[in-house]
mmCIF file of C-alpha atoms in Angstrom:
data_model
loop_
_atom_site.group_PDB
_atom_site.id
_atom_site.type_symbol
_atom_site.label_atom_id
_atom_site.label_comp_id
_atom_site.label_asym_id
_atom_site.label_seq_id
_atom_site.Cartn_x
_atom_site.Cartn_y
_atom_site.Cartn_z
ATOM 1 C CA MET Y 1 -1.794 -1.209 30.048
ATOM 2 C CA ASP Y 2 -1.419 1.565 32.586
ATOM 3 C CA ASP Y 3 -4.537 3.132 34.079
ATOM 4 C CA LYS Y 4 -4.161 6.446 32.207
ATOM 5 C CA ASN Y 5 -3.947 4.855 28.764
ATOM 6 C CA ALA Y 6 -6.804 2.476 29.491
ATOM 7 C CA HIS Y 7 -8.911 5.408 30.637
ATOM 8 C CA ILE Y 8 -8.236 7.425 27.450
ATOM 9 C CA LEU Y 9 -9.124 4.469 25.217
ATOM 10 C CA SER Y 10 -12.375 3.992 27.127
ATOM 11 C CA LEU Y 11 -13.224 7.689 26.644
ATOM 12 C CA ILE Y 12 -12.625 7.412 22.887
ATOM 13 C CA ASP Y 13 -14.941 4.400 22.792
ATOM 14 C CA LYS Y 14 -17.657 6.274 24.740
ATOM 15 C CA PHE Y 15 -17.325 9.289 22.422
ATOM 16 C CA GLU Y 16 -17.753 7.140 19.309
ATOM 17 C CA ARG Y 17 -20.910 5.549 20.728
ATOM 18 C CA GLY Y 18 -22.380 8.904 21.723
ATOM 19 C CA LEU Y 19 -22.185 8.131 25.451
ATOM 20 C CA ALA Y 20 -19.565 10.694 26.506
ATOM 21 C CA THR Y 21 -20.562 13.169 29.227
ATOM 22 C CA ASP Y 22 -19.556 16.843 29.285
ATOM 23 C CA GLU Y 23 -16.720 15.929 31.640
ATOM 24 C CA ASP Y 24 -15.578 13.117 29.330
ATOM 25 C CA MET Y 25 -15.529 15.457 26.344
ATOM 26 C CA GLN Y 26 -13.556 18.097 28.226
ATOM 27 C CA GLU Y 27 -10.984 15.476 29.206
ATOM 28 C CA LEU Y 28 -10.687 14.291 25.605
ATOM 29 C CA GLU Y 29 -10.332 17.902 24.463
ATOM 30 C CA THR Y 30 -7.417 18.354 26.866
ATOM 31 C CA TRP Y 31 -5.819 15.063 25.832
ATOM 32 C CA PHE Y 32 -6.000 15.842 22.104
ATOM 33 C CA GLN Y 33 -4.532 19.283 22.797
ATOM 34 C CA SER Y 34 -1.504 17.567 24.313
ATOM 35 C CA PHE Y 35 -0.524 16.176 20.906
ATOM 36 C CA GLU Y 36 0.866 19.595 19.979
ATOM 37 C CA ASP Y 37 2.784 19.926 23.236
ATOM 38 C CA HIS Y 38 4.069 16.340 23.369
ATOM 39 C CA PRO Y 39 4.541 14.924 19.838
ATOM 40 C CA ASN Y 40 5.807 11.596 21.160
ATOM 41 C CA ILE Y 41 2.823 10.984 23.393
ATOM 42 C CA THR Y 42 1.928 7.790 21.527
ATOM 43 C CA ASP Y 43 5.247 6.276 22.573
ATOM 44 C CA LYS Y 44 3.521 5.646 25.879
ATOM 45 C CA LEU Y 45 1.076 3.272 24.202
ATOM 46 C CA THR Y 46 1.971 -0.385 23.804
ATOM 47 C CA THR Y 47 1.729 -2.062 20.397
ATOM 48 C CA ALA Y 48 -1.542 -3.697 21.408
ATOM 49 C CA GLN Y 49 -2.965 -0.347 22.521
ATOM 50 C CA GLN Y 50 -1.867 1.285 19.272
ATOM 51 C CA GLN Y 51 -3.608 -1.425 17.267
ATOM 52 C CA LYS Y 52 -6.774 -1.093 19.331
ATOM 53 C CA ALA Y 53 -6.792 2.662 18.894
ATOM 54 C CA LYS Y 54 -6.177 2.292 15.155
ATOM 55 C CA ALA Y 55 -9.038 -0.165 14.721
ATOM 56 C CA THR Y 56 -11.381 1.855 16.915
ATOM 57 C CA LEU Y 57 -10.797 5.214 15.251
ATOM 58 C CA PHE Y 58 -10.584 4.116 11.630
ATOM 59 C CA HIS Y 59 -13.556 1.763 11.916
ATOM 60 C CA ARG Y 60 -16.052 4.354 13.071
ATOM 61 C CA ILE Y 61 -14.946 7.800 11.912
ATOM 62 C CA ASN Y 62 -16.837 8.659 8.732
ATOM 63 C CA ASN Y 63 -14.691 11.602 7.643
ATOM 64 C CA THR Y 64 -10.957 11.798 8.254
ATOM 65 C CA ILE Y 65 -9.983 15.085 6.663
ATOM 66 C CA GLU Y 66 -12.856 17.543 6.656
ATOM 67 C CA ALA Y 67 -15.324 18.334 9.419
ATOM 68 C CA PRO Y 68 -18.745 16.788 8.661
ATOM 69 C CA SER Y 69 -21.312 18.878 6.861
ATOM 70 C CA THR Y 70 -24.784 19.290 8.279
ATOM 71 C CA ASP Y 71 -26.188 16.349 6.304
ATOM 72 C CA GLU Y 72 -23.525 13.888 7.525
ATOM 73 C CA GLN Y 73 -24.257 11.741 10.542
ATOM 74 C CA LEU Y 74 -22.510 12.506 13.811
ATOM 75 C CA PRO Y 75 -22.615 10.696 17.131
ATOM 76 C CA PRO Y 76 -25.971 11.522 18.728
ATOM 77 C CA SER Y 77 -25.053 13.471 21.874
ATOM 78 C CA HIS Y 78 -23.646 16.975 22.479
ATOM 79 C CA PRO Y 79 -24.469 18.414 19.034
ATOM 80 C CA ASN Y 80 -23.096 21.906 19.764
ATOM 81 C CA LYS Y 81 -19.656 20.689 20.828
ATOM 82 C CA LEU Y 82 -19.176 17.786 18.453
ATOM 83 C CA VAL Y 83 -17.782 19.438 15.340
ATOM 84 C CA SER Y 84 -14.735 20.879 17.108
ATOM 85 C CA LEU Y 85 -13.961 17.674 18.952
ATOM 86 C CA TRP Y 86 -14.741 15.583 15.864
ATOM 87 C CA VAL Y 87 -11.986 17.386 13.968
ATOM 88 C CA LYS Y 88 -9.589 16.707 16.826
ATOM 89 C CA VAL Y 89 -10.509 13.026 16.809
ATOM 90 C CA MET Y 90 -9.638 12.976 13.114
ATOM 91 C CA VAL Y 91 -6.325 14.617 13.887
ATOM 92 C CA ALA Y 92 -5.662 12.030 16.568
ATOM 93 C CA ALA Y 93 -6.452 9.310 14.034
ATOM 94 C CA SER Y 94 -3.625 10.624 11.904
ATOM 95 C CA VAL Y 95 -1.272 9.718 14.735
ATOM 96 C CA LEU Y 96 -1.948 6.100 13.882
ATOM 97 C CA ILE Y 97 -0.201 6.378 10.519
ATOM 98 C CA ILE Y 98 3.216 4.921 11.188
ATOM 99 C CA SER Y 99 6.457 5.643 9.361
ATOM 100 C CA THR Y 100 9.243 3.128 8.881
ATOM 101 C CA LEU Y 101 11.166 4.743 11.726
ATOM 102 C CA GLY Y 102 8.396 3.779 14.130
ATOM 103 C CA THR Y 103 7.407 7.384 14.791
ATOM 104 C CA TYR Y 104 4.046 8.946 14.171
ATOM 105 C CA LEU Y 105 3.331 11.378 11.386
ATOM 106 C CA LEU Y 106 1.098 14.069 12.813
ATOM 107 C CA VAL Y 107 -1.084 15.896 10.313
ATOM 108 C CA ASN Y 108 -1.322 19.586 11.230
ATOM 109 C CA ARG Y 109 -4.796 20.663 12.230
ATOM 110 C CA SER Y 110 -4.890 23.239 9.430
ATOM 111 C CA PHE Y 111 -3.765 20.670 6.808
ATOM 112 C CA LYS Y 112 -1.237 23.090 5.336
ATOM 113 C CA GLU Y 113 -0.899 23.270 1.574
ATOM 114 C CA GLU Y 114 2.735 22.153 1.564
ATOM 115 C CA GLN Y 115 1.709 18.802 2.997
ATOM 116 C CA VAL Y 116 -0.378 17.924 -0.050
ATOM 117 C CA ILE Y 117 1.431 15.401 -2.259
ATOM 118 C CA ALA Y 118 -1.407 14.674 -4.674
ATOM 119 C CA THR Y 119 -2.580 16.741 -7.604
ATOM 120 C CA ILE Y 120 -6.144 15.459 -7.916
ATOM 121 C CA THR Y 121 -8.474 17.332 -10.241
ATOM 122 C CA ALA Y 122 -11.210 14.710 -10.455
ATOM 123 C CA ASP Y 123 -12.766 12.194 -8.122
ATOM 124 C CA PHE Y 124 -13.817 8.578 -8.529
ATOM 125 C CA ALA Y 125 -16.510 6.752 -6.637
ATOM 126 C CA PRO Y 126 -15.613 3.576 -4.775
ATOM 127 C CA GLY Y 127 -16.448 0.178 -6.216
ATOM 128 C CA GLY Y 128 -19.668 -1.710 -5.626
ATOM 129 C CA ASN Y 129 -21.660 -4.811 -6.543
ATOM 130 C CA LYS Y 130 -20.751 -5.363 -10.197
ATOM 131 C CA ALA Y 131 -20.224 -8.632 -12.046
ATOM 132 C CA ILE Y 132 -20.789 -10.469 -15.309
ATOM 133 C CA LEU Y 133 -22.235 -13.988 -15.385
ATOM 134 C CA THR Y 134 -21.175 -16.033 -18.414
ATOM 135 C CA LEU Y 135 -23.408 -19.037 -19.108
ATOM 136 C CA ALA Y 136 -22.320 -22.305 -20.707
ATOM 137 C CA ASP Y 137 -23.645 -21.248 -24.122
ATOM 138 C CA GLY Y 138 -21.611 -18.036 -24.057
ATOM 139 C CA ARG Y 139 -24.444 -15.672 -23.133
ATOM 140 C CA GLN Y 140 -23.438 -12.958 -20.702
ATOM 141 C CA ILE Y 141 -25.582 -11.296 -18.046
ATOM 142 C CA THR Y 142 -24.463 -8.000 -16.493
ATOM 143 C CA LEU Y 143 -25.763 -8.630 -12.997
ATOM 144 C CA ASN Y 144 -25.829 -5.037 -11.785
ATOM 145 C CA HIS Y 145 -28.109 -4.127 -14.721
ATOM 146 C CA VAL Y 146 -30.769 -6.858 -14.425
ATOM 147 C CA GLN Y 147 -33.859 -7.148 -12.252
ATOM 148 C CA ASN Y 148 -34.096 -9.452 -9.261
ATOM 149 C CA GLY Y 149 -35.665 -12.865 -9.708
ATOM 150 C CA GLU Y 150 -35.017 -15.725 -12.131
ATOM 151 C CA LEU Y 151 -32.148 -14.987 -14.509
ATOM 152 C CA ALA Y 152 -31.838 -18.219 -16.482
ATOM 153 C CA SER Y 153 -32.279 -21.980 -16.338
ATOM 154 C CA GLN Y 154 -29.785 -24.619 -17.421
ATOM 155 C CA GLY Y 155 -31.032 -28.197 -17.318
ATOM 156 C CA ASN Y 156 -32.659 -28.712 -13.930
ATOM 157 C CA THR Y 157 -30.839 -25.762 -12.381
ATOM 158 C CA ILE Y 158 -32.366 -22.295 -11.971
ATOM 159 C CA ILE Y 159 -30.270 -19.167 -11.450
ATOM 160 C CA ARG Y 160 -31.775 -16.398 -9.320
ATOM 161 C CA LYS Y 161 -30.774 -12.934 -8.198
ATOM 162 C CA ALA Y 162 -31.894 -12.016 -4.669
ATOM 163 C CA THR Y 163 -32.890 -8.562 -3.449
ATOM 164 C CA ASP Y 164 -29.430 -8.086 -1.895
ATOM 165 C CA GLY Y 165 -27.833 -8.871 -5.264
ATOM 166 C CA THR Y 166 -26.637 -12.379 -4.397
ATOM 167 C CA VAL Y 167 -26.773 -14.856 -7.277
ATOM 168 C CA SER Y 168 -27.784 -18.375 -6.277
ATOM 169 C CA TYR Y 169 -28.151 -21.718 -8.057
ATOM 170 C CA GLU Y 170 -31.112 -23.956 -7.224
ATOM 171 C CA GLN Y 171 -31.098 -27.562 -8.371
ATOM 172 C CA HIS Y 172 -34.518 -29.102 -9.127
ATOM 173 C CA GLY Y 173 -33.883 -32.752 -9.955
ATOM 174 C CA ASN Y 174 -30.736 -34.700 -10.738
ATOM 175 C CA GLU Y 175 -28.245 -33.632 -13.382
ATOM 176 C CA LYS Y 176 -26.227 -36.238 -15.292
ATOM 177 C CA HIS Y 177 -23.602 -33.794 -16.433
ATOM 178 C CA GLY Y 178 -22.813 -30.463 -14.845
ATOM 179 C CA ILE Y 179 -22.119 -27.619 -17.236
ATOM 180 C CA ARG Y 180 -19.886 -24.758 -16.178
ATOM 181 C CA ASN Y 181 -20.536 -21.047 -15.679
ATOM 182 C CA THR Y 182 -18.168 -18.179 -14.877
ATOM 183 C CA LEU Y 183 -18.798 -15.221 -12.594
ATOM 184 C CA SER Y 184 -16.304 -12.372 -12.964
ATOM 185 C CA THR Y 185 -15.955 -8.978 -11.321
ATOM 186 C CA PRO Y 186 -14.289 -6.003 -13.020
ATOM 187 C CA ARG Y 187 -11.964 -3.565 -11.307
ATOM 188 C CA GLY Y 188 -14.236 -1.631 -8.991
ATOM 189 C CA GLY Y 189 -16.554 -4.607 -8.518
ATOM 190 C CA GLN Y 190 -17.383 -7.253 -5.935
ATOM 191 C CA TYR Y 191 -20.080 -9.919 -5.773
ATOM 192 C CA ARG Y 192 -21.666 -12.765 -3.809
ATOM 193 C CA LEU Y 193 -22.587 -16.196 -5.125
ATOM 194 C CA VAL Y 194 -24.251 -19.305 -3.677
ATOM 195 C CA LEU Y 195 -23.506 -22.600 -5.444
ATOM 196 C CA THR Y 196 -25.950 -25.508 -5.720
ATOM 197 C CA ASP Y 197 -24.418 -27.275 -2.697
ATOM 198 C CA GLY Y 198 -24.973 -24.189 -0.521
ATOM 199 C CA THR Y 199 -21.347 -23.015 -0.585
ATOM 200 C CA LYS Y 200 -21.119 -19.228 -0.248
ATOM 201 C CA VAL Y 201 -18.598 -17.392 -2.410
ATOM 202 C CA TYR Y 202 -17.479 -13.748 -2.149
ATOM 203 C CA LEU Y 203 -15.467 -12.219 -4.994
ATOM 204 C CA ASN Y 204 -13.217 -9.206 -4.542
ATOM 205 C CA ALA Y 205 -12.496 -6.772 -7.386
ATOM 206 C CA ALA Y 206 -10.912 -8.059 -10.631
ATOM 207 C CA SER Y 207 -11.638 -11.689 -9.731
ATOM 208 C CA SER Y 208 -13.401 -14.672 -11.283
ATOM 209 C CA ILE Y 209 -14.679 -18.136 -10.487
ATOM 210 C CA ASN Y 210 -15.481 -20.957 -12.922
ATOM 211 C CA TYR Y 211 -17.795 -23.611 -11.466
ATOM 212 C CA PRO Y 212 -20.306 -26.333 -12.438
ATOM 213 C CA THR Y 213 -24.009 -25.546 -12.274
ATOM 214 C CA ALA Y 214 -24.420 -28.861 -10.422
ATOM 215 C CA PHE Y 215 -21.798 -30.958 -8.642
ATOM 216 C CA THR Y 216 -22.204 -34.327 -10.389
ATOM 217 C CA GLU Y 217 -18.635 -35.608 -9.938
ATOM 218 C CA ILE Y 218 -17.055 -37.183 -6.856
ATOM 219 C CA VAL Y 219 -15.150 -33.942 -6.248
ATOM 220 C CA ARG Y 220 -16.589 -30.424 -6.155
ATOM 221 C CA GLU Y 221 -14.071 -28.426 -8.136
ATOM 222 C CA VAL Y 222 -13.923 -24.729 -8.991
ATOM 223 C CA GLU Y 223 -11.216 -22.546 -10.508
ATOM 224 C CA ILE Y 224 -10.488 -18.938 -9.549
ATOM 225 C CA THR Y 225 -8.426 -15.870 -10.322
ATOM 226 C CA GLY Y 226 -8.014 -12.798 -8.122
ATOM 227 C CA GLU Y 227 -9.275 -12.919 -4.534
ATOM 228 C CA VAL Y 228 -12.169 -15.101 -3.394
ATOM 229 C CA TYR Y 229 -13.514 -16.019 0.041
ATOM 230 C CA PHE Y 230 -15.321 -19.352 0.547
ATOM 231 C CA GLU Y 231 -17.708 -20.681 3.164
ATOM 232 C CA VAL Y 232 -17.845 -24.280 1.970
ATOM 233 C CA ALA Y 233 -20.913 -26.406 2.693
ATOM 234 C CA HIS Y 234 -19.843 -29.639 4.406
ATOM 235 C CA ASP Y 235 -20.134 -32.851 2.376
ATOM 236 C CA ALA Y 236 -17.906 -35.692 3.583
ATOM 237 C CA ARG Y 237 -18.587 -37.652 0.390
ATOM 238 C CA LYS Y 238 -17.416 -34.882 -1.931
ATOM 239 C CA PRO Y 239 -14.279 -32.888 -1.150
ATOM 240 C CA PHE Y 240 -14.246 -29.274 -2.340
ATOM 241 C CA ARG Y 241 -11.261 -28.180 -4.425
ATOM 242 C CA VAL Y 242 -10.157 -24.711 -5.474
ATOM 243 C CA LYS Y 243 -7.701 -24.492 -8.361
ATOM 244 C CA THR Y 244 -5.520 -21.521 -9.219
ATOM 245 C CA GLY Y 245 -2.761 -21.314 -11.770
ATOM 246 C CA LYS Y 246 -0.179 -22.298 -9.143
ATOM 247 C CA GLN Y 247 -1.836 -24.477 -6.523
ATOM 248 C CA MET Y 248 -4.768 -26.566 -5.318
ATOM 249 C CA VAL Y 249 -6.720 -26.156 -2.078
ATOM 250 C CA GLU Y 250 -8.840 -29.082 -0.845
ATOM 251 C CA VAL Y 251 -11.405 -29.051 1.983
ATOM 252 C CA LEU Y 252 -14.550 -30.816 3.167
ATOM 253 C CA GLY Y 253 -16.294 -27.853 4.761
ATOM 254 C CA THR Y 254 -14.599 -24.734 6.054
ATOM 255 C CA HIS Y 255 -14.055 -20.969 5.712
ATOM 256 C CA PHE Y 256 -10.988 -19.709 3.873
ATOM 257 C CA ASN Y 257 -9.702 -16.950 1.596
ATOM 258 C CA VAL Y 258 -7.585 -17.325 -1.542
ATOM 259 C CA ASN Y 259 -5.666 -14.377 -2.998
ATOM 260 C CA ALA Y 260 -4.301 -15.262 -6.445
ATOM 261 C CA TYR Y 261 -3.968 -12.052 -8.429
ATOM 262 C CA PRO Y 262 -1.712 -12.868 -11.413
ATOM 263 C CA LYS Y 263 0.579 -9.839 -10.994
ATOM 264 C CA MET Y 264 1.488 -10.945 -7.483
ATOM 265 C CA GLY Y 265 3.321 -14.025 -8.739
ATOM 266 C CA LEU Y 266 2.171 -16.054 -5.726
ATOM 267 C CA VAL Y 267 -0.979 -17.428 -4.085
ATOM 268 C CA LYS Y 268 -2.002 -16.666 -0.493
ATOM 269 C CA THR Y 269 -4.433 -19.062 1.187
ATOM 270 C CA THR Y 270 -5.718 -18.004 4.616
ATOM 271 C CA LEU Y 271 -7.757 -20.302 6.862
ATOM 272 C CA LEU Y 272 -10.475 -18.912 9.141
ATOM 273 C CA GLU Y 273 -12.233 -22.109 10.256
ATOM 274 C CA GLY Y 274 -11.745 -25.847 9.823
ATOM 275 C CA SER Y 275 -8.819 -27.327 7.927
ATOM 276 C CA VAL Y 276 -7.464 -27.117 4.381
ATOM 277 C CA ALA Y 277 -4.749 -28.896 2.433
ATOM 278 C CA VAL Y 278 -2.727 -26.635 0.133
ATOM 279 C CA THR Y 279 -0.714 -28.294 -2.639
ATOM 280 C CA THR Y 280 1.915 -26.709 -4.883
ATOM 281 C CA ALA Y 281 4.346 -28.605 -7.134
ATOM 282 C CA GLY Y 282 3.671 -31.861 -5.290
ATOM 283 C CA LYS Y 283 4.215 -30.311 -1.857
ATOM 284 C CA THR Y 284 1.255 -30.252 0.572
ATOM 285 C CA LYS Y 285 0.736 -28.243 3.756
ATOM 286 C CA ILE Y 286 -2.184 -28.592 6.186
ATOM 287 C CA LEU Y 287 -3.342 -25.260 7.609
ATOM 288 C CA LYS Y 288 -4.828 -24.511 11.004
ATOM 289 C CA PRO Y 289 -7.178 -21.550 11.641
ATOM 290 C CA GLY Y 290 -5.218 -18.295 11.661
ATOM 291 C CA GLN Y 291 -2.523 -19.603 9.339
ATOM 292 C CA GLN Y 292 -1.673 -18.503 5.804
ATOM 293 C CA ALA Y 293 0.105 -20.494 3.112
ATOM 294 C CA ILE Y 294 2.050 -18.596 0.460
ATOM 295 C CA GLY Y 295 2.704 -20.632 -2.664
ATOM 296 C CA THR Y 296 5.196 -19.537 -5.300
ATOM 297 C CA GLY Y 297 4.601 -22.387 -7.729
ATOM 298 C CA THR Y 298 7.646 -24.297 -6.489
ATOM 299 C CA ALA Y 299 7.385 -23.996 -2.691
ATOM 300 C CA ILE Y 300 4.945 -23.276 0.154
ATOM 301 C CA ALA Y 301 5.608 -21.223 3.285
ATOM 302 C CA VAL Y 302 3.177 -21.209 6.233
ATOM 303 C CA SER Y 303 2.894 -18.469 8.862
ATOM 304 C CA GLU Y 304 0.491 -17.009 11.428
ATOM 305 C CA VAL Y 305 -1.411 -13.935 10.192
ATOM 306 C CA ASP Y 306 -3.932 -11.359 11.368
ATOM 307 C CA VAL Y 307 -7.107 -12.854 9.887
ATOM 308 C CA ALA Y 308 -9.074 -9.638 10.461
ATOM 309 C CA GLU Y 309 -6.581 -7.747 8.307
ATOM 310 C CA VAL Y 310 -6.717 -10.358 5.533
ATOM 311 C CA MET Y 311 -10.525 -10.327 5.524
ATOM 312 C CA ALA Y 312 -10.956 -6.557 5.814
ATOM 313 C CA TRP Y 313 -11.940 -6.349 2.116
ATOM 314 C CA LYS Y 314 -15.002 -8.533 2.752
ATOM 315 C CA ASP Y 315 -16.007 -6.344 5.712
ATOM 316 C CA GLY Y 316 -15.729 -3.130 3.696
ATOM 317 C CA PHE Y 317 -12.224 -1.910 4.593
ATOM 318 C CA PHE Y 318 -8.674 -1.602 3.407
ATOM 319 C CA ASP Y 319 -6.403 -2.685 6.257
ATOM 320 C CA PHE Y 320 -2.647 -2.182 6.032
ATOM 321 C CA THR Y 321 0.193 -2.870 8.440
ATOM 322 C CA ASP Y 322 3.612 -1.576 7.371
ATOM 323 C CA ALA Y 323 2.542 -1.764 3.716
ATOM 324 C CA ASP Y 324 4.721 -0.147 1.058
ATOM 325 C CA MET Y 325 3.405 2.324 -1.520
ATOM 326 C CA HIS Y 326 3.190 -0.320 -4.263
ATOM 327 C CA THR Y 327 1.063 -2.679 -2.147
ATOM 328 C CA VAL Y 328 -1.282 0.106 -1.070
ATOM 329 C CA MET Y 329 -1.741 1.564 -4.550
ATOM 330 C CA MET Y 330 -2.393 -1.837 -6.154
ATOM 331 C CA GLU Y 331 -5.297 -2.315 -3.738
ATOM 332 C CA PHE Y 332 -6.672 1.106 -4.668
ATOM 333 C CA SER Y 333 -6.147 0.405 -8.376
ATOM 334 C CA ARG Y 334 -8.450 -2.620 -8.299
ATOM 335 C CA TRP Y 335 -11.157 -0.980 -6.204
ATOM 336 C CA TYR Y 336 -11.289 2.429 -7.903
ATOM 337 C CA ASP Y 337 -10.602 1.077 -11.433
ATOM 338 C CA LEU Y 338 -7.403 3.065 -11.919
ATOM 339 C CA ASP Y 339 -4.081 2.458 -13.650
ATOM 340 C CA ILE Y 340 -1.015 3.057 -11.490
ATOM 341 C CA VAL Y 341 2.316 4.134 -12.985
ATOM 342 C CA PHE Y 342 5.428 4.370 -10.790
ATOM 343 C CA GLU Y 343 8.359 6.594 -11.706
ATOM 344 C CA GLY Y 344 11.685 6.671 -9.897
ATOM 345 C CA SER Y 345 13.026 4.409 -7.165
ATOM 346 C CA GLN Y 346 10.560 2.955 -4.688
ATOM 347 C CA THR Y 347 10.188 4.782 -1.377
ATOM 348 C CA LYS Y 348 11.006 2.898 1.816
ATOM 349 C CA GLU Y 349 8.145 4.527 3.688
ATOM 350 C CA THR Y 350 5.327 2.289 4.868
ATOM 351 C CA PHE Y 351 1.700 2.844 5.806
ATOM 352 C CA THR Y 352 -0.421 1.440 8.610
ATOM 353 C CA GLY Y 353 -4.124 2.223 8.738
ATOM 354 C CA ARG Y 354 -7.695 1.039 8.276
ATOM 355 C CA ILE Y 355 -9.680 2.871 5.572
ATOM 356 C CA PRO Y 356 -13.343 2.322 4.605
ATOM 357 C CA ARG Y 357 -13.752 1.095 1.024
ATOM 358 C CA SER Y 358 -16.835 3.335 0.818
ATOM 359 C CA TRP Y 359 -14.641 6.449 0.709
ATOM 360 C CA SER Y 360 -14.146 8.365 -2.532
ATOM 361 C CA PHE Y 361 -10.719 8.297 -4.155
ATOM 362 C CA THR Y 362 -9.990 11.930 -3.242
ATOM 363 C CA LYS Y 363 -10.619 11.280 0.437
ATOM 364 C CA VAL Y 364 -8.360 8.228 0.349
ATOM 365 C CA MET Y 365 -5.607 10.190 -1.366
ATOM 366 C CA LYS Y 366 -5.615 12.762 1.417
ATOM 367 C CA ILE Y 367 -4.775 9.952 3.807
ATOM 368 C CA MET Y 368 -1.892 9.003 1.514
ATOM 369 C CA GLU Y 369 -0.328 12.433 2.051
ATOM 370 C CA THR Y 370 1.679 10.691 4.756
ATOM 371 C CA PHE Y 371 3.983 9.307 2.046
ATOM 372 C CA LYS Y 372 6.168 12.411 2.120
ATOM 373 C CA SER Y 373 8.634 11.223 -0.528
ATOM 374 C CA SER Y 374 6.021 10.629 -3.240
ATOM 375 C CA HIS Y 375 3.998 12.952 -5.447
ATOM 376 C CA LEU Y 376 0.764 11.774 -7.046
ATOM 377 C CA THR Y 377 -0.759 13.221 -10.211
ATOM 378 C CA LEU Y 378 -4.016 12.068 -11.773
ATOM 379 C CA GLU Y 379 -4.270 11.968 -15.580
ATOM 380 C CA GLY Y 380 -7.667 10.602 -16.577
ATOM 381 C CA ARG Y 381 -7.886 7.245 -14.808
ATOM 382 C CA ARG Y 382 -4.117 6.987 -14.509
ATOM 383 C CA VAL Y 383 -2.288 7.833 -11.294
ATOM 384 C CA MET Y 384 1.327 8.885 -11.824
ATOM 385 C CA ILE Y 385 3.490 8.329 -8.738
ATOM 386 C CA ARG Y 386 6.857 10.056 -8.736
ATOM 387 C CA GLN Y 387 9.143 8.893 -5.958
#
């Protein structure tokens, strides 16, 4: 990294944390102004610098399109100068949206009308903590509509909802036979669960997990659909198994993520800590931290991945690197509870960016204006994409 680029990145970091001096802000002002005079300025940044800038800007900027209103939080220093520079920071963030040609799509500071590709007449709130708990007797509890505290008891196991919404199972005495419950999230939902052995489970939108209320067998076994992250409590006597329709994952105690949405046609297992064995059609692969296994039902491929990108959903972000329109819109479909309909041939454009899942759908769609060859129209909860 040359000294100039390192210096600019450090100024951006200081600005975000509210530590920039008047001189720092003037230098940033001049640097952002240079985008108009030198459109290829980002060519001077290495790939690593581009990724750092992307993560830095998209992680902390609360509004990407419109200048903040008076009731929105801004960095604490220099209140009289911030709004102008804040808008320029947003414009600079748009530089980090990469086209398939490797060039940067710069969004004009005035956000001209002809750049708008979406006809959006309504807005939809982002998803949140929503789930349904189905007990062994068929009773269903809508978790986002019930009070905190004890929800139900099954045998010697009590189910509780904590103040942060987490559902946990507490075993009081031995169980001869474990009965099974199911926790499921709708589109636009996510939820946290703690099993009786202390294993922590995080469900993404449109996902489910079927599990015993007490682990009475020699193997702790659960079954999932959708995307689920596990922090498995260690128990050398009882391996922990995760079943999907296409594969089995077995561990003793570790952290890993399984993405098994049915429409994908494959299962992605990503290891964060420890070790897991992934089995598909009699073939087994052992993963190391930072590796991902992709199972198709007949074969398994293992590769190194960016774990932070895979786990962005759990940390409250969408994170894309060279993602096509279909991949991006399927993520939005699950989180904003929308139906996506594609018309025409698929665009070859790709998108790279980090977007907070707390943003409204309209704000997200303004980011998607970078797909120049697509036009989006909203009809009810259906998004029509003409390519």
